[in-house]
Amino acid sequence: MATIYCSHTGSNTSPYDTKAKAATTLATAIAAMTADGDVILVDHTHTGDNALAADTTYTLSYSCAIIAIDFSTDALAEMGTSAWIGHSSLNRRVRFTGGASTTHFLRGLTLRETGSDNIVVNYDGDSHMAVEACYFWLGGSYSVSTIRLGAGSPGSATTTIARNCTFRFDDVDGRIEVGGIVKMFGCSLAAESAAITALLKVSAVGCALYAEGCDFSDMGSGYLIDTLFALSLSATLVNCKLGSGFVPLASQTGFAPELYLYNCDAGDVHYFFGHYDPLGSCVAYTSIYANDGPTYDGATEFAWRIDTTARATLYNPYISPWVSTYHDGTSAITPRLEILRDGSSTAFDDDEVWCEVSYQGTSGYPISTIVDDRVTLLGTPAAQATGMGTGSWTGESGTAWSGKLAPASSITPAEIGELRARVCVGLASATVYVDPQIRTS
C-alpha cells in the first residue's frame, strides 16, 4: 500500500511519495496507484485541477482512499470553497467511477461544475463508494444539471454513502440525482444555494435512498421528489430538516416513487410521520383523533389521516404503513382498527376501505398469516361495522361516521411476536382517519 501526494506546489516527480514530489494533478496521482489500499493525500489548497480543460472521469481501478489534508500540519482539512476540482466558469463534467468489486473513500474534496453538465460520484461498475465532508457545487445557469450519487446507467450496481457533505446549487433547476443504493447522513444544502424547485430525482437504474440527520431546509417550498418518468425510487428520510412549505411529491405520471418521512419537518415539530405514493398518503394528524388514541409526547393525541388520489381503486388501493404491537398470547383474539369518516355519516363499504392483519399463525416458524376484511372479489359490497362512536373522537365536524376494521372472524396466533395491521383504501379521492393502535377483544 502506497501513499501518494497531490498538490499544485509539488515537483510532479514519480512516485509522488513525498509532499515535495507531489503530483500536480489528481489524474496523475490516480494513475500512479498500483494496488488496493493505496491512499492519495490531496493538499486542501490544491489548485492544479481548478480549471479542467475538458470533461473528466476519474476511474478508480483499485480500492483506495483520496483524502484532503493540510500539508503544513497533516491534519484533515476540507477544500471548501477556496479550491476545487472542476471549473469555476466553464461547463466541465466531473465524474468519479469505480472498478468492479472495489471500494473507495473520498474525503474533503470540492467538486465544482459550472453550466449544463453534472457532478457524478460512483457512476458505474460494481463499486462501493463513501464520500465524507465533501462539497459538491453546481454553479452557473442550467436546466437539467444534477449532482449524482450512484449508478447512472443500467447494468451498474453501486452503493454510495455520503456523510456530512454539502450540496450547492446556483440555479433553481439543480437536483440531487440518486441511483442504486444511496445512504446520506448529516448532509446539507449550502446556505448559498438557490431555492431549488425539487430536491431529488432518480437515475436510469432506480434507487433505494435512506437519509438521516440531513438539513434540506434551503430548498424552500419545492418538491422533495421530482416527477419521475418510468423510474423507481423508494426514499426514507429520518430526523431531517425540510424547507418551509415543502411538497412531498411532484405530480407523477407513473406509479414509481414511494416516500417515508419519520420525524421530518421545517420547524420545531417532533412527531411528524408521512408516507406518500402516487395512490395516496398517510400522515400523522393532530386535529382529529380518538379520545383515547396514542400520544406523541405523553399528552397530545394524534391520528393517521389517509388521503387517496384519483388513481386508487379496489384492485389497486392505497396501502398504509403497518401499525404494530407485541402480542404474547396464543388464544383467539379479534384485532381491530378504529376509523372515522368526517363530513359524511355514510359508512364506508368493504370495497372502499378495509384492513389487513398479519400475525404469527404457524407454529414452529416465523412465517406470518395475513387476513383481511375486503369484499370478496366480484362479490357484493357491504358496509363496514360501526365503531366506538363519534363521541369517542375529537375534532370531527359533527357529521361523521365511526367505524372499525377487523378480520371477518377471530384469529389465533400460534407464536408470540408482532401483531400488525394496516389500512387499504380503494375509494378514489377519499379521506379516512385512523386511530393507529391495534385494539383486541
C-alpha positions as CSV (number, residue, x, y, z in Angstrom):
1,M,0.0,0.0,0.0
2,A,1.4,3.3,-1.1
3,T,0.8,6.9,0.0
4,I,0.7,9.3,-3.0
5,Y,0.7,13.1,-2.6
6,C,-1.1,15.6,-4.8
7,S,-0.6,19.4,-4.8
8,H,-0.1,22.2,-7.3
9,T,3.1,23.0,-5.3
10,G,4.7,19.6,-5.9
11,S,7.5,18.8,-8.4
12,N,5.4,16.2,-10.1
13,T,8.1,13.6,-9.6
14,S,7.2,9.9,-9.7
15,P,6.4,8.0,-7.4
16,Y,4.9,11.2,-5.8
17,D,5.6,9.7,-2.3
18,T,6.5,13.0,-0.6
19,K,4.9,16.4,-0.5
20,A,7.8,17.8,-2.4
21,K,7.4,15.3,-5.2
22,A,3.6,15.6,-5.2
23,A,1.7,15.0,-8.4
24,T,0.4,18.3,-9.7
25,T,-3.0,16.9,-10.9
26,L,-5.3,14.3,-9.4
27,A,-5.4,12.3,-12.6
28,T,-1.6,11.8,-12.3
29,A,-1.9,10.7,-8.7
30,I,-4.7,8.3,-9.5
31,A,-2.7,6.8,-12.4
32,A,0.2,6.2,-10.0
33,M,-1.8,3.8,-7.9
34,T,-0.8,0.2,-8.2
35,A,-2.6,-1.8,-5.5
36,D,-5.7,-2.0,-3.3
37,G,-5.3,0.1,-0.2
38,D,-3.3,2.9,-1.8
39,V,-4.0,6.4,-0.4
40,I,-3.9,9.7,-2.1
41,L,-3.4,12.8,0.1
42,V,-4.5,16.0,-1.5
43,D,-3.4,19.4,-0.4
44,H,-6.6,21.2,0.7
45,T,-5.4,24.3,-1.1
46,H,-4.7,22.4,-4.3
47,T,-5.4,24.4,-7.5
48,G,-3.9,22.2,-10.1
49,D,-7.4,20.9,-11.1
50,N,-9.4,24.1,-10.7
51,A,-9.7,24.8,-14.4
52,L,-10.1,21.4,-16.1
53,A,-9.6,21.6,-19.9
54,A,-12.3,19.0,-20.7
55,D,-14.9,16.8,-19.1
56,T,-13.0,14.5,-16.8
57,T,-13.7,11.0,-15.5
58,Y,-11.6,9.7,-12.6
59,T,-11.6,5.9,-12.8
60,L,-10.6,4.3,-9.6
61,S,-9.4,0.8,-10.6
62,Y,-8.2,-0.1,-7.1
63,S,-9.8,0.1,-3.8
64,C,-8.4,3.3,-2.4
65,A,-8.9,6.5,-0.3
66,I,-8.5,10.1,-1.5
67,I,-8.3,12.5,1.4
68,A,-7.7,16.2,1.6
69,I,-5.3,17.4,4.3
70,D,-3.5,20.4,5.4
71,F,0.0,19.9,4.0
72,S,1.5,22.1,6.8
73,T,0.1,20.0,9.7
74,D,-1.0,16.7,8.1
75,A,-4.4,17.2,9.8
76,L,-7.7,16.5,8.0
77,A,-8.8,19.6,6.1
78,E,-11.5,20.4,3.5
79,M,-11.0,22.2,0.2
80,G,-14.2,24.2,0.9
81,T,-15.0,27.0,-1.4
82,S,-11.4,28.2,-1.9
83,A,-10.1,25.2,-4.0
84,W,-11.8,22.7,-6.2
85,I,-11.7,20.0,-8.9
86,G,-13.6,21.2,-11.9
87,H,-14.1,24.7,-13.3
88,S,-15.5,27.9,-11.9
89,S,-16.8,29.4,-15.1
90,L,-16.9,26.7,-17.8
91,N,-19.0,23.6,-18.4
92,R,-16.9,20.7,-17.2
93,R,-18.4,17.4,-16.0
94,V,-16.5,15.9,-13.1
95,R,-17.1,12.1,-12.6
96,F,-15.7,9.5,-10.2
97,T,-16.3,5.9,-11.1
98,G,-15.1,2.7,-9.5
99,G,-13.7,-0.5,-10.9
100,A,-15.6,-3.8,-10.5
101,S,-15.9,-5.1,-6.9
102,T,-13.9,-2.2,-5.5
103,T,-14.4,0.1,-2.5
104,H,-13.4,3.8,-2.3
105,F,-13.4,6.7,0.2
106,L,-13.3,10.3,-0.7
107,R,-12.9,13.0,2.0
108,G,-12.8,16.8,2.0
109,L,-12.8,17.2,-1.8
110,T,-14.7,20.0,-3.6
111,L,-16.1,19.1,-7.0
112,R,-17.3,22.1,-9.0
113,E,-19.1,22.3,-12.4
114,T,-20.4,25.4,-14.0
115,G,-23.0,25.2,-16.7
116,S,-25.2,22.4,-18.0
117,D,-23.3,19.2,-17.1
118,N,-23.2,17.0,-14.0
119,I,-21.1,16.2,-11.0
120,V,-21.1,12.4,-10.5
121,V,-19.9,10.2,-7.7
122,N,-19.7,6.4,-8.1
123,Y,-21.1,6.5,-11.6
124,D,-20.6,3.0,-13.0
125,G,-19.4,-0.5,-12.4
126,D,-20.0,-2.7,-9.3
127,S,-18.5,-0.5,-6.6
128,H,-19.0,0.8,-3.1
129,M,-18.0,4.5,-2.6
130,A,-18.2,6.6,0.6
131,V,-17.8,10.3,0.5
132,E,-17.3,12.4,3.6
133,A,-17.1,16.2,4.3
134,C,-17.1,16.8,0.5
135,Y,-18.5,19.9,-1.1
136,F,-20.5,19.5,-4.4
137,W,-21.0,22.7,-6.3
138,L,-23.1,23.2,-9.4
139,G,-22.6,26.8,-10.5
140,G,-23.9,29.0,-13.2
141,S,-27.2,28.6,-15.0
142,Y,-28.7,25.4,-16.2
143,S,-31.9,23.5,-16.7
144,V,-31.2,19.8,-16.2
145,S,-27.9,19.6,-14.3
146,T,-27.5,17.3,-11.3
147,I,-25.2,16.2,-8.6
148,R,-25.5,12.5,-8.9
149,L,-24.7,9.9,-6.2
150,G,-24.6,6.4,-7.5
151,A,-25.0,4.5,-10.8
152,G,-26.3,6.3,-13.8
153,S,-26.7,3.5,-16.4
154,P,-28.4,0.1,-16.5
155,G,-26.1,-2.8,-15.7
156,S,-24.4,-1.0,-12.9
157,A,-24.7,-2.0,-9.2
158,T,-23.4,0.6,-6.7
159,T,-23.7,1.6,-3.1
160,T,-22.9,5.2,-2.2
161,I,-22.7,6.6,1.3
162,A,-22.5,10.4,1.8
163,R,-21.6,11.7,5.3
164,N,-21.6,15.4,6.3
165,C,-21.4,16.5,2.6
166,T,-22.7,19.9,1.3
167,F,-24.6,20.3,-1.9
168,R,-24.7,23.7,-3.5
169,F,-26.9,24.7,-6.5
170,D,-26.7,28.2,-8.1
171,D,-29.8,27.6,-10.2
172,V,-33.3,26.6,-9.1
173,D,-33.3,23.7,-11.6
174,G,-30.5,21.8,-9.9
175,R,-31.2,18.4,-8.4
176,I,-29.6,15.7,-6.3
177,E,-29.9,12.6,-8.5
178,V,-29.6,9.2,-6.9
179,G,-29.0,5.7,-8.3
180,G,-28.5,2.2,-6.9
181,I,-28.4,2.1,-3.1
182,V,-27.7,5.6,-1.6
183,K,-27.4,6.5,2.1
184,M,-26.9,10.0,3.4
185,F,-26.0,11.1,6.9
186,G,-25.7,14.6,8.2
187,C,-25.7,16.2,4.7
188,S,-27.0,19.6,3.9
189,L,-27.8,22.2,1.3
190,A,-25.4,25.1,1.3
191,A,-26.8,28.3,2.7
192,E,-25.8,30.0,-0.6
193,S,-27.9,27.5,-2.6
194,A,-30.8,28.7,-4.7
195,A,-34.2,27.5,-3.5
196,I,-34.4,24.6,-5.9
197,T,-37.8,23.6,-7.2
198,A,-37.2,19.9,-6.4
199,L,-34.7,18.1,-4.3
200,L,-34.5,14.6,-5.7
201,K,-34.6,12.8,-9.0
202,V,-33.5,9.3,-9.9
203,S,-31.1,7.9,-12.4
204,A,-31.9,5.3,-15.0
205,V,-31.2,2.4,-12.7
206,G,-33.7,3.4,-10.0
207,C,-32.8,3.9,-6.3
208,A,-33.4,2.9,-2.7
209,L,-32.5,6.0,-0.7
210,Y,-32.1,6.4,3.1
211,A,-31.2,9.8,4.6
212,E,-30.9,10.7,8.3
213,G,-30.0,13.9,10.1
214,C,-29.9,16.0,6.9
215,D,-30.7,19.7,6.6
216,F,-32.5,20.3,3.3
217,S,-34.2,23.4,4.6
218,D,-32.6,25.7,2.0
219,M,-34.7,24.1,-0.7
220,G,-37.7,26.2,0.5
221,S,-41.1,25.2,-0.8
222,G,-40.0,22.8,-3.5
223,Y,-40.8,19.2,-4.1
224,L,-38.9,16.5,-2.2
225,I,-39.2,14.2,-5.2
226,D,-39.4,15.5,-8.7
227,T,-41.7,14.0,-11.4
228,L,-40.3,10.5,-12.3
229,F,-40.7,9.0,-15.8
230,A,-40.8,5.2,-15.8
231,L,-38.2,5.1,-13.0
232,S,-38.4,3.7,-9.5
233,L,-37.4,5.4,-6.2
234,S,-38.1,4.4,-2.7
235,A,-36.9,7.1,-0.3
236,T,-36.8,7.2,3.5
237,L,-35.9,10.4,5.4
238,V,-35.4,10.3,9.2
239,N,-34.9,13.2,11.6
240,C,-34.3,15.7,8.7
241,K,-35.0,19.4,8.5
242,L,-37.1,20.3,5.4
243,G,-37.9,23.5,3.6
244,S,-40.8,25.7,4.8
245,G,-43.8,24.7,2.7
246,F,-42.2,21.7,1.1
247,V,-44.3,19.4,-1.0
248,P,-43.6,15.7,-0.7
249,L,-44.2,14.6,-4.3
250,A,-44.5,16.3,-7.7
251,S,-47.3,15.2,-9.9
252,Q,-46.5,11.7,-11.1
253,T,-47.4,10.0,-14.4
254,G,-46.3,6.6,-13.2
255,F,-46.5,4.6,-10.0
256,A,-42.8,4.5,-9.1
257,P,-42.0,6.9,-6.2
258,E,-42.5,6.0,-2.6
259,L,-41.5,8.3,0.3
260,Y,-41.4,7.8,4.0
261,L,-40.8,10.7,6.4
262,Y,-40.0,10.0,10.0
263,N,-39.8,13.0,12.3
264,C,-39.0,15.3,9.5
265,D,-40.3,18.9,9.5
266,A,-39.4,22.5,8.7
267,G,-39.8,23.7,12.3
268,D,-39.9,22.7,16.0
269,V,-42.2,19.7,15.4
270,H,-41.1,16.3,16.6
271,Y,-43.8,13.9,15.8
272,F,-44.5,14.2,12.1
273,F,-44.8,10.9,10.1
274,G,-45.7,10.7,6.5
275,H,-46.0,8.1,3.7
276,Y,-46.6,9.1,0.1
277,D,-47.0,7.3,-3.2
278,P,-49.0,8.1,-6.4
279,L,-52.1,6.4,-4.9
280,G,-52.3,8.4,-1.7
281,S,-50.7,9.5,1.5
282,C,-50.8,8.8,5.2
283,V,-49.7,11.4,7.8
284,A,-49.7,12.0,11.5
285,Y,-52.6,14.4,12.2
286,T,-53.5,16.2,15.4
287,S,-56.8,18.0,14.5
288,I,-58.9,14.9,14.5
289,Y,-58.1,11.9,16.8
290,A,-59.6,9.2,19.1
291,N,-60.0,10.5,22.6
292,D,-58.0,7.5,24.0
293,G,-55.7,7.5,21.0
294,P,-51.9,7.3,21.1
295,T,-49.9,10.3,22.1
296,Y,-46.5,11.5,20.8
297,D,-45.5,13.4,23.9
298,G,-47.4,11.6,26.6
299,A,-50.3,14.1,26.4
300,T,-51.1,15.1,22.8
301,E,-53.2,12.6,20.8
302,F,-53.0,12.2,17.1
303,A,-54.5,10.0,14.3
304,W,-53.4,9.0,10.9
305,R,-55.0,10.8,8.0
306,I,-55.2,8.9,4.8
307,D,-55.9,10.8,1.6
308,T,-56.2,8.9,-1.7
309,T,-55.6,10.3,-5.2
310,A,-57.9,9.8,-8.1
311,R,-56.0,6.7,-9.1
312,A,-56.9,4.5,-6.1
313,T,-59.2,1.5,-6.9
314,L,-60.4,-1.7,-5.3
315,Y,-57.9,-3.6,-7.2
316,N,-55.0,-1.2,-6.7
317,P,-55.7,0.6,-3.4
318,Y,-53.6,3.0,-1.4
319,I,-52.0,0.8,1.3
320,S,-50.9,2.5,4.6
321,P,-47.8,1.5,6.6
322,W,-48.2,-1.1,9.2
323,V,-49.3,-0.5,12.8
324,S,-47.5,-2.9,15.1
325,T,-47.8,-4.2,18.6
326,Y,-46.2,-7.0,20.6
327,H,-48.6,-9.9,21.4
328,D,-47.6,-12.7,23.8
329,G,-50.8,-14.7,23.8
330,T,-51.9,-17.7,21.8
331,S,-55.6,-17.6,22.4
332,A,-58.2,-16.5,19.9
333,I,-58.5,-12.7,19.5
334,T,-60.2,-10.2,17.3
335,P,-57.9,-7.3,16.5
336,R,-59.4,-4.1,15.1
337,L,-58.6,-0.6,14.0
338,E,-61.0,2.2,14.7
339,I,-61.6,4.7,11.8
340,L,-63.6,7.8,11.2
341,R,-65.2,9.4,8.1
342,D,-65.7,13.1,8.6
343,G,-68.2,15.2,6.7
344,S,-70.5,12.3,6.0
345,S,-72.5,9.9,8.1
346,T,-72.5,7.2,5.5
347,A,-70.4,4.1,6.3
348,F,-67.5,3.0,4.2
349,D,-68.2,-0.2,2.3
350,D,-65.7,-3.1,2.4
351,D,-64.8,-2.4,-1.3
352,E,-63.8,1.1,-0.3
353,V,-61.9,0.7,3.0
354,W,-60.6,-2.5,4.6
355,C,-57.8,-3.7,6.8
356,E,-55.1,-6.4,6.5
357,V,-53.9,-8.1,9.7
358,S,-50.6,-10.0,9.9
359,Y,-49.9,-12.4,12.8
360,Q,-47.8,-15.4,13.7
361,G,-50.2,-18.1,12.6
362,T,-47.8,-21.0,12.0
363,S,-46.3,-22.9,14.9
364,G,-42.5,-23.5,14.7
365,Y,-41.8,-20.9,12.1
366,P,-41.8,-17.1,11.9
367,I,-43.9,-17.1,8.8
368,S,-46.9,-14.8,9.1
369,T,-50.6,-15.3,8.2
370,I,-52.3,-12.3,6.6
371,V,-56.1,-11.9,6.7
372,D,-58.4,-9.1,5.6
373,D,-62.0,-7.9,5.6
374,R,-62.1,-6.8,2.0
375,V,-65.2,-7.6,-0.1
376,T,-64.9,-10.9,-1.9
377,L,-63.8,-10.1,-5.4
378,L,-66.8,-9.9,-7.8
379,G,-69.0,-10.1,-4.7
380,T,-71.5,-7.6,-3.3
381,P,-70.0,-4.8,-1.1
382,A,-71.3,-4.4,2.5
383,A,-70.9,-1.6,5.0
384,Q,-68.1,-1.9,7.4
385,A,-69.0,-2.3,11.1
386,T,-69.9,0.6,13.4
387,G,-67.0,1.6,15.6
388,M,-66.8,3.1,19.1
389,G,-69.0,6.1,18.1
390,T,-68.3,9.6,17.0
391,G,-68.4,10.8,20.7
392,S,-65.1,8.9,21.2
393,W,-63.4,11.2,18.7
394,T,-62.3,14.8,18.9
395,G,-62.3,17.3,16.1
396,E,-64.8,15.8,13.7
397,S,-67.2,18.3,12.0
398,G,-70.4,17.0,13.6
399,T,-71.4,15.0,10.6
400,A,-69.3,11.9,10.7
401,W,-69.3,8.1,10.8
402,S,-67.3,6.0,13.3
403,G,-66.3,2.5,12.0
404,K,-64.0,-0.3,12.8
405,L,-61.9,-2.7,10.6
406,A,-61.4,-6.2,11.7
407,P,-60.9,-9.7,10.2
408,A,-64.1,-11.5,9.4
409,S,-63.5,-13.9,12.2
410,S,-61.2,-14.2,15.2
411,I,-57.6,-15.2,14.7
412,T,-55.4,-17.5,16.8
413,P,-51.7,-16.7,17.0
414,A,-49.6,-19.8,17.2
415,E,-46.5,-17.9,18.4
416,I,-45.8,-14.8,20.5
417,G,-44.5,-11.9,18.5
418,E,-45.5,-9.0,16.4
419,L,-49.2,-8.3,15.6
420,R,-49.6,-5.9,12.7
421,A,-52.4,-4.2,10.9
422,R,-52.8,-1.7,8.0
423,V,-55.5,0.1,6.1
424,C,-56.3,-0.2,2.4
425,V,-58.3,2.5,0.7
426,G,-59.7,1.7,-2.7
427,L,-62.0,4.7,-2.9
428,A,-60.6,7.5,-5.1
429,S,-60.1,11.0,-3.7
430,A,-61.2,9.9,-0.2
431,T,-60.1,10.9,3.3
432,V,-60.0,8.3,6.2
433,Y,-58.9,9.0,9.8
434,V,-57.3,6.0,11.5
435,D,-56.6,5.5,15.2
436,P,-53.1,4.0,14.8
437,Q,-53.3,1.4,17.5
438,I,-54.4,-2.2,17.4
439,R,-57.2,-2.9,19.8
440,T,-58.1,-6.5,20.6
441,S,-61.1,-8.3,22.1
